[in-house]
mmCIF file of C-alpha atoms in Angstrom:
data_model
loop_
_atom_site.group_PDB
_atom_site.id
_atom_site.type_symbol
_atom_site.label_atom_id
_atom_site.label_comp_id
_atom_site.label_asym_id
_atom_site.label_seq_id
_atom_site.Cartn_x
_atom_site.Cartn_y
_atom_site.Cartn_z
ATOM 1 C CA MET O 1 -81.431 -18.944 20.132
ATOM 2 C CA GLN O 2 -84.446 -17.032 21.446
ATOM 3 C CA ALA O 3 -82.120 -14.765 23.445
ATOM 4 C CA ALA O 4 -80.073 -14.050 20.303
ATOM 5 C CA LYS O 5 -83.238 -13.185 18.357
ATOM 6 C CA ALA O 6 -84.301 -10.813 21.114
ATOM 7 C CA ALA O 7 -80.884 -9.117 20.963
ATOM 8 C CA LEU O 8 -81.311 -8.741 17.193
ATOM 9 C CA ARG O 9 -84.699 -7.066 17.653
ATOM 10 C CA SER O 10 -83.101 -4.714 20.168
ATOM 11 C CA ALA O 11 -80.304 -3.835 17.719
ATOM 12 C CA LYS O 12 -82.844 -3.178 14.956
ATOM 13 C CA GLY O 13 -84.772 -0.870 17.278
ATOM 14 C CA GLU O 14 -81.734 1.382 17.616
ATOM 15 C CA LEU O 15 -82.139 2.411 13.963
ATOM 16 C CA PHE O 16 -85.562 3.977 14.545
ATOM 17 C CA PRO O 17 -86.558 7.124 16.432
ATOM 18 C CA ALA O 18 -87.433 6.862 20.106
ATOM 19 C CA VAL O 19 -90.839 8.392 20.887
ATOM 20 C CA GLY O 20 -92.293 8.973 24.347
ATOM 21 C CA LEU O 21 -95.057 10.810 26.174
ATOM 22 C CA THR O 22 -94.360 13.283 28.967
ATOM 23 C CA ALA O 23 -96.666 14.732 31.584
ATOM 24 C CA SER O 24 -95.841 16.957 34.540
ATOM 25 C CA LYS O 25 -97.590 19.175 37.039
ATOM 26 C CA SER O 26 -96.041 21.862 39.216
ATOM 27 C CA ASN O 27 -97.147 23.993 42.119
ATOM 28 C CA SER O 28 -95.312 27.102 43.295
ATOM 29 C CA ARG O 29 -95.896 29.679 46.000
ATOM 30 C CA PHE O 30 -94.321 33.087 46.437
ATOM 31 C CA LYS O 31 -94.610 35.213 49.575
ATOM 32 C CA ASN O 32 -93.015 38.364 51.003
ATOM 33 C CA ASP O 33 -94.111 41.177 53.264
ATOM 34 C CA GLU O 34 -96.189 42.871 50.602
ATOM 35 C CA PHE O 35 -97.171 40.206 48.113
ATOM 36 C CA LYS O 36 -98.380 36.637 48.205
ATOM 37 C CA ALA O 37 -99.074 34.476 45.098
ATOM 38 C CA THR O 38 -99.719 30.856 44.318
ATOM 39 C CA SER O 39 -99.524 29.310 40.858
ATOM 40 C CA SER O 40 -99.791 25.873 39.346
ATOM 41 C CA GLY O 41 -99.078 24.546 35.868
ATOM 42 C CA TYR O 42 -98.919 21.462 33.796
ATOM 43 C CA ASN O 43 -97.097 20.192 30.725
ATOM 44 C CA LEU O 44 -98.424 17.451 28.461
ATOM 45 C CA GLY O 45 -96.813 16.390 25.219
ATOM 46 C CA ALA O 46 -94.713 13.991 23.177
ATOM 47 C CA GLU O 47 -91.001 13.947 22.550
ATOM 48 C CA ALA O 48 -88.819 12.097 20.048
ATOM 49 C CA SER O 49 -85.116 11.570 19.557
ATOM 50 C CA TRP O 50 -83.255 9.967 16.660
ATOM 51 C CA GLU O 51 -79.584 9.293 16.172
ATOM 52 C CA ILE O 52 -78.722 9.448 12.472
ATOM 53 C CA ASP O 53 -76.517 6.439 11.680
ATOM 54 C CA VAL O 54 -74.172 8.358 9.376
ATOM 55 C CA PHE O 55 -71.115 6.101 9.776
ATOM 56 C CA GLY O 56 -72.915 2.758 10.187
ATOM 57 C CA ARG O 57 -72.306 2.085 13.881
ATOM 58 C CA MET O 58 -75.839 0.884 14.577
ATOM 59 C CA ARG O 59 -76.159 -0.928 11.241
ATOM 60 C CA ASN O 60 -73.032 -2.935 12.007
ATOM 61 C CA ALA O 61 -74.337 -3.680 15.499
ATOM 62 C CA LYS O 62 -77.533 -5.026 13.904
ATOM 63 C CA ARG O 63 -75.552 -7.180 11.464
ATOM 64 C CA ALA O 64 -73.401 -8.533 14.295
ATOM 65 C CA ALA O 65 -76.554 -9.473 16.206
ATOM 66 C CA ALA O 66 -77.925 -11.216 13.087
ATOM 67 C CA ALA O 67 -74.680 -13.197 12.818
ATOM 68 C CA THR O 68 -75.096 -14.242 16.456
ATOM 69 C CA VAL O 69 -78.581 -15.547 15.611
ATOM 70 C CA GLU O 70 -77.063 -17.598 12.772
ATOM 71 C CA GLU O 71 -74.485 -18.974 15.203
ATOM 72 C CA GLN O 72 -77.147 -20.073 17.682
ATOM 73 C CA MET O 73 -79.246 -21.636 14.918
ATOM 74 C CA ALA O 74 -76.200 -23.651 13.875
ATOM 75 C CA TYR O 75 -75.778 -24.802 17.473
ATOM 76 C CA GLU O 76 -79.424 -25.895 17.544
ATOM 77 C CA GLN O 77 -78.792 -27.895 14.355
ATOM 78 C CA ALA O 78 -75.727 -29.487 15.962
ATOM 79 C CA VAL O 79 -77.760 -30.625 18.976
ATOM 80 C CA ARG O 80 -80.528 -32.033 16.772
ATOM 81 C CA THR O 81 -78.076 -33.858 14.470
ATOM 82 C CA GLU O 82 -76.157 -35.266 17.433
ATOM 83 C CA LEU O 83 -79.370 -36.601 18.958
ATOM 84 C CA ILE O 84 -80.471 -38.260 15.703
ATOM 85 C CA ALA O 85 -77.042 -39.836 15.215
ATOM 86 C CA THR O 86 -76.992 -41.079 18.819
ATOM 87 C CA VAL O 87 -80.382 -42.774 18.431
ATOM 88 C CA ALA O 88 -79.425 -44.319 15.079
ATOM 89 C CA THR O 89 -76.105 -45.626 16.414
ATOM 90 C CA ALA O 90 -77.779 -47.222 19.429
ATOM 91 C CA TYR O 91 -80.517 -48.755 17.274
ATOM 92 C CA TYR O 92 -78.123 -50.458 14.842
ATOM 93 C CA GLN O 93 -75.974 -51.541 17.758
ATOM 94 C CA LEU O 94 -79.014 -53.432 19.036
ATOM 95 C CA GLU O 95 -79.370 -55.106 15.638
ATOM 96 C CA MET O 96 -75.703 -56.123 15.783
ATOM 97 C CA TYR O 97 -76.141 -57.657 19.231
ATOM 98 C CA ASP O 98 -79.236 -59.553 18.015
ATOM 99 C CA ALA O 99 -77.290 -61.041 15.122
ATOM 100 C CA GLN O 100 -74.270 -61.913 17.298
ATOM 101 C CA ILE O 101 -76.542 -63.574 19.858
ATOM 102 C CA ALA O 102 -78.261 -65.610 17.131
ATOM 103 C CA ASP O 103 -74.914 -66.783 15.699
ATOM 104 C CA THR O 104 -73.571 -67.643 19.151
ATOM 105 C CA ARG O 105 -76.667 -69.691 19.944
ATOM 106 C CA SER O 106 -76.267 -71.494 16.623
ATOM 107 C CA ILE O 107 -72.679 -72.400 17.501
ATOM 108 C CA ILE O 108 -73.733 -73.547 20.986
ATOM 109 C CA LYS O 109 -76.390 -75.781 19.432
ATOM 110 C CA SER O 110 -73.788 -77.325 17.122
ATOM 111 C CA TRP O 111 -71.542 -77.927 20.140
ATOM 112 C CA GLU O 112 -74.402 -79.691 21.914
ATOM 113 C CA GLU O 113 -74.887 -81.966 18.923
ATOM 114 C CA SER O 114 -71.147 -82.588 18.726
ATOM 115 C CA ILE O 115 -70.930 -83.417 22.436
ATOM 116 C CA ALA O 116 -73.842 -85.860 22.127
ATOM 117 C CA THR O 117 -72.052 -87.568 19.239
ATOM 118 C CA GLN O 118 -68.798 -87.711 21.181
ATOM 119 C CA ARG O 119 -70.546 -89.284 24.177
ATOM 120 C CA VAL O 120 -71.879 -92.010 21.904
ATOM 121 C CA LEU O 121 -68.383 -92.562 20.495
ATOM 122 C CA LEU O 122 -66.994 -92.598 24.027
ATOM 123 C CA SER O 123 -69.414 -95.340 25.003
ATOM 124 C CA VAL O 124 -68.109 -97.578 22.179
ATOM 125 C CA GLY O 125 -64.488 -96.718 22.805
ATOM 126 C CA GLU O 126 -63.908 -94.542 19.738
ATOM 127 C CA ALA O 127 -63.392 -91.306 21.701
ATOM 128 C CA THR O 128 -61.785 -90.334 24.966
ATOM 129 C CA SER O 129 -63.114 -88.407 27.929
ATOM 130 C CA ASP O 130 -60.574 -85.666 27.179
ATOM 131 C CA ASP O 131 -62.208 -85.115 23.804
ATOM 132 C CA VAL O 132 -65.604 -84.746 25.461
ATOM 133 C CA ASP O 133 -64.192 -82.400 28.109
ATOM 134 C CA GLN O 134 -62.570 -80.202 25.469
ATOM 135 C CA SER O 135 -65.846 -79.910 23.575
ATOM 136 C CA GLU O 136 -67.767 -79.102 26.761
ATOM 137 C CA ALA O 137 -65.178 -76.477 27.697
ATOM 138 C CA ALA O 138 -65.554 -74.883 24.258
ATOM 139 C CA LYS O 139 -69.348 -74.929 24.674
ATOM 140 C CA LEU O 140 -69.038 -73.255 28.082
ATOM 141 C CA GLU O 141 -66.827 -70.564 26.560
ATOM 142 C CA ALA O 142 -69.464 -69.922 23.882
ATOM 143 C CA GLU O 143 -72.167 -69.758 26.560
ATOM 144 C CA SER O 144 -70.064 -67.227 28.473
ATOM 145 C CA THR O 145 -69.809 -65.142 25.315
ATOM 146 C CA LEU O 146 -73.581 -65.418 24.921
ATOM 147 C CA GLU O 147 -74.217 -64.159 28.455
ATOM 148 C CA GLU O 148 -71.884 -61.216 27.877
ATOM 149 C CA LEU O 149 -73.709 -60.331 24.651
ATOM 150 C CA LEU O 150 -77.088 -60.542 26.411
ATOM 151 C CA LEU O 151 -75.820 -58.159 29.095
ATOM 152 C CA GLN O 152 -74.548 -55.714 26.465
ATOM 153 C CA LEU O 153 -77.882 -55.942 24.650
ATOM 154 C CA ARG O 154 -79.825 -55.124 27.807
ATOM 155 C CA GLN O 155 -77.544 -52.202 28.649
ATOM 156 C CA ALA O 156 -77.790 -50.837 25.095
ATOM 157 C CA GLU O 157 -81.607 -51.045 25.201
ATOM 158 C CA ASN O 158 -81.702 -49.242 28.537
ATOM 159 C CA ALA O 159 -79.347 -46.543 27.244
ATOM 160 C CA LEU O 160 -81.479 -45.950 24.149
ATOM 161 C CA CYS O 161 -84.651 -45.784 26.239
ATOM 162 C CA SER O 162 -82.964 -43.185 28.428
ATOM 163 C CA VAL O 163 -82.101 -41.056 25.384
ATOM 164 C CA LEU O 164 -85.692 -41.354 24.127
ATOM 165 C CA GLY O 165 -87.098 -40.456 27.549
ATOM 166 C CA ARG O 166 -88.832 -43.812 28.018
ATOM 167 C CA PRO O 167 -88.788 -46.316 30.861
ATOM 168 C CA CYS O 168 -86.561 -49.338 30.246
ATOM 169 C CA GLN O 169 -88.353 -51.646 27.828
ATOM 170 C CA HIS O 170 -87.880 -53.809 24.753
ATOM 171 C CA ILE O 171 -87.348 -51.884 21.511
ATOM 172 C CA GLU O 172 -88.753 -53.318 18.287
ATOM 173 C CA ARG O 173 -86.160 -53.529 15.519
ATOM 174 C CA ASP O 174 -85.296 -55.117 12.194
ATOM 175 C CA SER O 175 -82.384 -57.427 11.378
ATOM 176 C CA LEU O 176 -78.860 -56.208 10.718
ATOM 177 C CA GLY O 177 -78.695 -58.078 7.410
ATOM 178 C CA SER O 178 -81.693 -56.285 5.925
ATOM 179 C CA SER O 179 -80.345 -52.942 7.141
ATOM 180 C CA CYS O 180 -77.023 -53.571 5.392
ATOM 181 C CA ILE O 181 -78.765 -54.458 2.137
ATOM 182 C CA ALA O 182 -80.724 -51.183 2.238
ATOM 183 C CA ILE O 183 -77.538 -49.102 2.541
ATOM 184 C CA SER O 184 -75.759 -48.173 -0.657
ATOM 185 C CA SER O 185 -72.169 -47.084 -1.008
ATOM 186 C CA ILE O 186 -71.280 -43.466 -0.270
ATOM 187 C CA PRO O 187 -70.952 -41.314 -3.409
ATOM 188 C CA SER O 188 -68.294 -38.679 -3.887
ATOM 189 C CA ILE O 189 -68.927 -35.617 -1.750
ATOM 190 C CA SER O 190 -68.481 -32.034 -2.853
ATOM 191 C CA ILE O 191 -66.591 -29.696 -0.577
ATOM 192 C CA ARG O 192 -69.682 -27.465 -0.639
ATOM 193 C CA ALA O 193 -71.390 -30.042 1.561
ATOM 194 C CA LEU O 194 -69.129 -28.934 4.415
ATOM 195 C CA ALA O 195 -70.946 -25.592 4.452
ATOM 196 C CA GLN O 196 -73.925 -27.320 6.117
ATOM 197 C CA ARG O 197 -71.897 -28.528 9.093
ATOM 198 C CA PRO O 198 -72.997 -26.784 12.296
ATOM 199 C CA ASP O 199 -69.454 -26.086 13.447
ATOM 200 C CA VAL O 200 -68.549 -24.553 10.072
ATOM 201 C CA ARG O 201 -71.711 -22.426 10.147
ATOM 202 C CA GLN O 202 -70.927 -21.361 13.727
ATOM 203 C CA ALA O 203 -67.354 -20.418 12.816
ATOM 204 C CA GLU O 204 -68.594 -18.501 9.757
ATOM 205 C CA ALA O 205 -71.202 -16.643 11.820
ATOM 206 C CA ALA O 206 -68.568 -15.831 14.480
ATOM 207 C CA LEU O 207 -66.318 -14.407 11.743
ATOM 208 C CA LYS O 208 -69.207 -12.258 10.470
ATOM 209 C CA ALA O 209 -69.951 -10.987 13.969
ATOM 210 C CA ALA O 210 -66.275 -10.148 14.536
ATOM 211 C CA PHE O 211 -66.118 -8.272 11.211
ATOM 212 C CA TYR O 212 -69.190 -6.167 12.022
ATOM 213 C CA ALA O 213 -67.927 -5.574 15.567
ATOM 214 C CA THR O 214 -64.720 -4.132 14.086
ATOM 215 C CA ASN O 215 -66.731 -1.796 11.875
ATOM 216 C CA GLU O 216 -68.873 -0.773 14.843
ATOM 217 C CA ALA O 217 -65.799 0.010 16.958
ATOM 218 C CA ARG O 218 -64.269 2.018 14.101
ATOM 219 C CA ALA O 219 -67.506 3.993 13.590
ATOM 220 C CA ALA O 220 -67.397 5.039 17.239
ATOM 221 C CA LEU O 221 -64.369 7.210 16.391
ATOM 222 C CA TYR O 222 -66.464 9.467 14.143
ATOM 223 C CA PRO O 223 -69.057 12.116 15.019
ATOM 224 C CA SER O 224 -72.590 11.183 15.963
ATOM 225 C CA LEU O 225 -75.555 13.209 14.775
ATOM 226 C CA SER O 226 -78.726 13.289 16.866
ATOM 227 C CA LEU O 227 -82.087 14.967 16.313
ATOM 228 C CA SER O 228 -84.640 15.554 19.047
ATOM 229 C CA GLY O 229 -87.861 17.451 19.434
ATOM 230 C CA SER O 230 -91.008 17.759 21.476
ATOM 231 C CA ILE O 231 -94.544 19.080 21.094
ATOM 232 C CA GLY O 232 -97.281 19.523 23.689
ATOM 233 C CA TRP O 233 -99.554 21.746 25.707
ATOM 234 C CA THR O 234 -98.757 23.864 28.723
ATOM 235 C CA ASN O 235 -100.329 26.520 30.920
ATOM 236 C CA ASP O 236 -96.999 27.470 32.479
ATOM 237 C CA ILE O 237 -95.634 30.024 29.984
ATOM 238 C CA GLY O 238 -94.815 33.231 31.805
ATOM 239 C CA GLU O 239 -98.019 34.249 33.522
ATOM 240 C CA ILE O 240 -100.806 31.798 34.132
ATOM 241 C CA VAL O 241 -102.335 30.953 30.764
ATOM 242 C CA ASP O 242 -105.817 29.617 30.501
ATOM 243 C CA PRO O 243 -106.643 27.875 28.229
ATOM 244 C CA ALA O 244 -103.363 26.090 27.677
ATOM 245 C CA GLY O 245 -100.942 27.040 24.919
ATOM 246 C CA MET O 246 -98.912 24.884 22.577
ATOM 247 C CA LEU O 247 -95.182 24.384 23.135
ATOM 248 C CA MET O 248 -92.792 23.057 20.443
ATOM 249 C CA SER O 249 -89.037 22.552 20.420
ATOM 250 C CA ALA O 250 -86.452 21.039 18.065
ATOM 251 C CA LEU O 251 -82.772 20.344 18.603
ATOM 252 C CA GLY O 252 -79.959 18.962 16.491
ATOM 253 C CA SER O 253 -76.582 18.008 17.947
ATOM 254 C CA LEU O 254 -73.292 16.797 16.501
ATOM 255 C CA THR O 255 -70.856 15.148 18.903
ATOM 256 C CA GLN O 256 -67.251 14.357 18.058
ATOM 257 C CA PRO O 257 -65.273 12.326 20.634
ATOM 258 C CA LEU O 258 -61.911 14.009 21.313
ATOM 259 C CA PHE O 259 -60.308 12.401 24.329
ATOM 260 C CA GLN O 260 -61.373 9.289 26.222
ATOM 261 C CA GLY O 261 -58.029 8.027 27.409
ATOM 262 C CA GLY O 262 -57.433 5.913 24.310
ATOM 263 C CA LYS O 263 -60.470 3.752 25.039
ATOM 264 C CA LEU O 264 -62.023 3.977 21.560
ATOM 265 C CA ARG O 265 -58.816 3.168 19.688
ATOM 266 C CA ALA O 266 -58.110 0.323 22.076
ATOM 267 C CA GLU O 267 -61.570 -1.066 21.297
ATOM 268 C CA VAL O 268 -60.755 -0.943 17.577
ATOM 269 C CA LYS O 269 -57.495 -2.850 18.134
ATOM 270 C CA ARG O 270 -59.263 -5.437 20.284
ATOM 271 C CA ALA O 271 -61.999 -5.931 17.662
ATOM 272 C CA LYS O 272 -59.396 -6.332 14.901
ATOM 273 C CA ALA O 273 -57.515 -8.940 16.926
ATOM 274 C CA GLU O 274 -60.724 -10.869 17.621
ATOM 275 C CA GLN O 275 -61.622 -10.713 13.928
ATOM 276 C CA GLU O 276 -58.230 -12.178 12.991
ATOM 277 C CA ALA O 277 -58.669 -14.935 15.586
ATOM 278 C CA ALA O 278 -62.140 -15.699 14.197
ATOM 279 C CA LYS O 279 -60.667 -15.939 10.678
ATOM 280 C CA VAL O 280 -58.020 -18.423 11.827
ATOM 281 C CA ALA O 281 -60.657 -20.426 13.720
ATOM 282 C CA PHE O 282 -62.904 -20.542 10.647
ATOM 283 C CA ARG O 283 -60.072 -21.757 8.418
ATOM 284 C CA GLN O 284 -59.068 -24.421 10.944
ATOM 285 C CA THR O 285 -62.684 -25.541 11.357
ATOM 286 C CA VAL O 286 -63.052 -26.071 7.603
ATOM 287 C CA LEU O 287 -59.792 -28.043 7.464
ATOM 288 C CA GLU O 288 -60.831 -30.224 10.407
ATOM 289 C CA ALA O 289 -64.238 -30.790 8.806
ATOM 290 C CA GLY O 290 -62.608 -31.986 5.588
ATOM 291 C CA ARG O 291 -60.288 -34.304 7.489
ATOM 292 C CA GLU O 292 -63.177 -35.793 9.475
ATOM 293 C CA VAL O 293 -65.249 -36.476 6.352
ATOM 294 C CA ASN O 294 -62.258 -38.055 4.587
ATOM 295 C CA ASP O 295 -61.621 -40.288 7.601
ATOM 296 C CA ILE O 296 -65.260 -41.419 7.608
ATOM 297 C CA LEU O 297 -65.151 -42.199 3.878
ATOM 298 C CA ALA O 298 -61.985 -44.250 4.437
ATOM 299 C CA SER O 299 -63.655 -46.084 7.335
ATOM 300 C CA GLU O 300 -66.669 -46.919 5.177
ATOM 301 C CA GLN O 301 -64.460 -48.281 2.381
ATOM 302 C CA TYR O 302 -62.470 -50.331 4.887
ATOM 303 C CA ALA O 303 -65.675 -51.746 6.402
ATOM 304 C CA ARG O 304 -66.964 -52.820 2.975
ATOM 305 C CA GLN O 305 -63.681 -54.538 2.116
ATOM 306 C CA ALA O 306 -63.567 -56.151 5.560
ATOM 307 C CA ILE O 307 -67.138 -57.445 5.078
ATOM 308 C CA SER O 308 -66.193 -59.050 1.763
ATOM 309 C CA LEU O 309 -63.114 -60.729 3.267
ATOM 310 C CA SER O 310 -64.984 -61.838 6.397
ATOM 311 C CA GLU O 311 -67.790 -63.360 4.312
ATOM 312 C CA GLN O 312 -65.225 -65.411 2.419
ATOM 313 C CA GLN O 313 -63.575 -66.420 5.692
ATOM 314 C CA VAL O 314 -66.911 -67.488 7.211
ATOM 315 C CA GLU O 315 -67.669 -69.534 4.101
ATOM 316 C CA LYS O 316 -64.339 -71.370 4.297
ATOM 317 C CA LEU O 317 -64.582 -71.971 8.042
ATOM 318 C CA SER O 318 -68.173 -73.203 7.711
ATOM 319 C CA HIS O 319 -67.014 -75.731 5.130
ATOM 320 C CA ILE O 320 -64.196 -76.868 7.442
ATOM 321 C CA ALA O 321 -66.550 -77.153 10.411
ATOM 322 C CA ASP O 322 -69.086 -79.207 8.410
ATOM 323 C CA ALA O 323 -66.344 -81.479 7.104
ATOM 324 C CA SER O 324 -64.991 -81.974 10.621
ATOM 325 C CA LYS O 325 -68.461 -82.890 11.849
ATOM 326 C CA LEU O 326 -68.857 -85.515 9.117
ATOM 327 C CA ARG O 327 -65.427 -86.992 9.824
ATOM 328 C CA MET O 328 -66.258 -87.198 13.500
ATOM 329 C CA GLN O 329 -69.402 -89.170 12.695
ATOM 330 C CA TYR O 330 -68.083 -91.529 10.033
ATOM 331 C CA GLU O 331 -64.307 -91.822 10.464
ATOM 332 C CA GLU O 332 -62.468 -93.555 13.229
ATOM 333 C CA ASP O 333 -59.283 -91.491 13.185
ATOM 334 C CA VAL O 334 -60.486 -87.976 14.024
ATOM 335 C CA ASN O 335 -58.378 -85.105 15.387
ATOM 336 C CA TYR O 336 -60.808 -83.552 17.846
ATOM 337 C CA LEU O 337 -58.471 -80.593 18.385
ATOM 338 C CA GLN O 338 -58.989 -79.601 14.750
ATOM 339 C CA VAL O 339 -62.755 -79.802 15.223
ATOM 340 C CA LEU O 340 -62.467 -77.621 18.338
ATOM 341 C CA LEU O 341 -60.314 -75.007 16.635
ATOM 342 C CA ALA O 342 -62.547 -74.930 13.545
ATOM 343 C CA ARG O 343 -65.679 -74.283 15.613
ATOM 344 C CA GLN O 344 -64.019 -71.556 17.689
ATOM 345 C CA ALA O 345 -62.608 -69.871 14.577
ATOM 346 C CA LEU O 346 -66.031 -69.983 12.920
ATOM 347 C CA LEU O 347 -67.707 -68.304 15.897
ATOM 348 C CA GLU O 348 -65.081 -65.562 16.057
ATOM 349 C CA SER O 349 -65.313 -65.016 12.305
ATOM 350 C CA ARG O 350 -69.101 -64.713 12.399
ATOM 351 C CA LEU O 351 -68.986 -62.210 15.231
ATOM 352 C CA GLN O 352 -66.289 -60.224 13.433
ATOM 353 C CA LEU O 353 -68.364 -60.160 10.236
ATOM 354 C CA LEU O 354 -71.304 -58.695 12.128
ATOM 355 C CA THR O 355 -69.013 -56.117 13.708
ATOM 356 C CA HIS O 356 -67.787 -55.032 10.271
ATOM 357 C CA ARG O 357 -71.387 -54.728 9.042
ATOM 358 C CA TYR O 358 -72.209 -52.527 12.002
ATOM 359 C CA GLU O 359 -69.082 -50.438 11.312
ATOM 360 C CA MET O 360 -70.272 -49.832 7.752
ATOM 361 C CA ILE O 361 -73.684 -48.663 8.982
ATOM 362 C CA ASP O 362 -72.061 -46.537 11.678
ATOM 363 C CA ALA O 363 -69.864 -44.871 9.028
ATOM 364 C CA HIS O 364 -73.034 -43.709 7.247
ATOM 365 C CA ILE O 365 -74.412 -42.393 10.534
ATOM 366 C CA GLN O 366 -71.203 -40.533 11.307
ATOM 367 C CA LEU O 367 -71.189 -39.081 7.784
ATOM 368 C CA TYR O 368 -74.757 -37.881 8.318
ATOM 369 C CA LYS O 369 -73.594 -36.090 11.465
ATOM 370 C CA ALA O 370 -70.361 -34.832 9.865
ATOM 371 C CA LEU O 371 -72.336 -33.177 7.040
ATOM 372 C CA GLY O 372 -74.765 -31.517 9.407
ATOM 373 C CA GLY O 373 -77.769 -33.701 8.632
ATOM 374 C CA GLY O 374 -77.124 -35.707 5.477
ATOM 375 C CA ILE O 375 -75.552 -35.714 2.036
ATOM 376 C CA ASP O 376 -78.714 -34.407 0.376
ATOM 377 C CA LYS O 377 -78.029 -30.942 1.834
ATOM 378 C CA GLN O 378 -74.958 -30.355 -0.291
#
């Protein structure tokens, strides 16, 4: 971005006269058979030159440079937005892992209680060793899931610390449930909000630059008018002059390109083609931006519906699991396979519910990135 700003300053400078100081000293010696002479002189003065931008060549070059600055500023915004979204995604992923770990530990604790009850029933002949083995196998599966979640949590923490430029350490965070409560549904979004997307701004700036480049190439076909002049002191006018005299000069020139092997017209054709390509790219970028935002809105709606259905499923499976536990304690004829399946289904349903909650939060993060930094910029 700094390089683009420097190029813009350079393009602006072309619109103003160029002024410089000149100084020179000369020594000369003449000698023949009859005459011998030595002379020295100096010139000291200032000179200026100025190309009059009659057909807008330099003005269009300045505007093209300004469009390049806009393009680089949009890229800077894209990098910043991407970084914020990456940090937010990793943070809420940690909250999801915390909640999944807590639910898995709760299920493991219930399996431990169930296994203890089954061992008591086995001792009095009301359960079989196969029933106990099935419950212990289910508990081991849950513990394996817990270890996998702990590994994913550690890796996610390390990844976030790397993004933040910190050594690997624990990151303080809130609970996923409270984060979901704080997030409201996404309102309708105006198409004007797409104008804040960095890629749309970059494509628009590229189209501007291509348009001004075409005008600049076309202006090169027309005459250029330049003015120049100088003023100073000299003691080298004819004979030796002492003290020095003043010297002034002024010059105006008009240059019309006639033949350059078709180079100028070829440049115009190339600029026109690049402008047309930039127009197509801009149109496609806007269409892709609209599609991406619509996909995110659909994902957010799906996540909310999935959360509602998963909450109902967890409620039903929790009721079944509690009823199975009571039957196992107080009834003689108990189908332990049903108890096993109910507990496994409850664990999977809880983990899936937390995944859907994370997906809803992630949809808001992706929408923030897709709109170039938030809905409030529309």
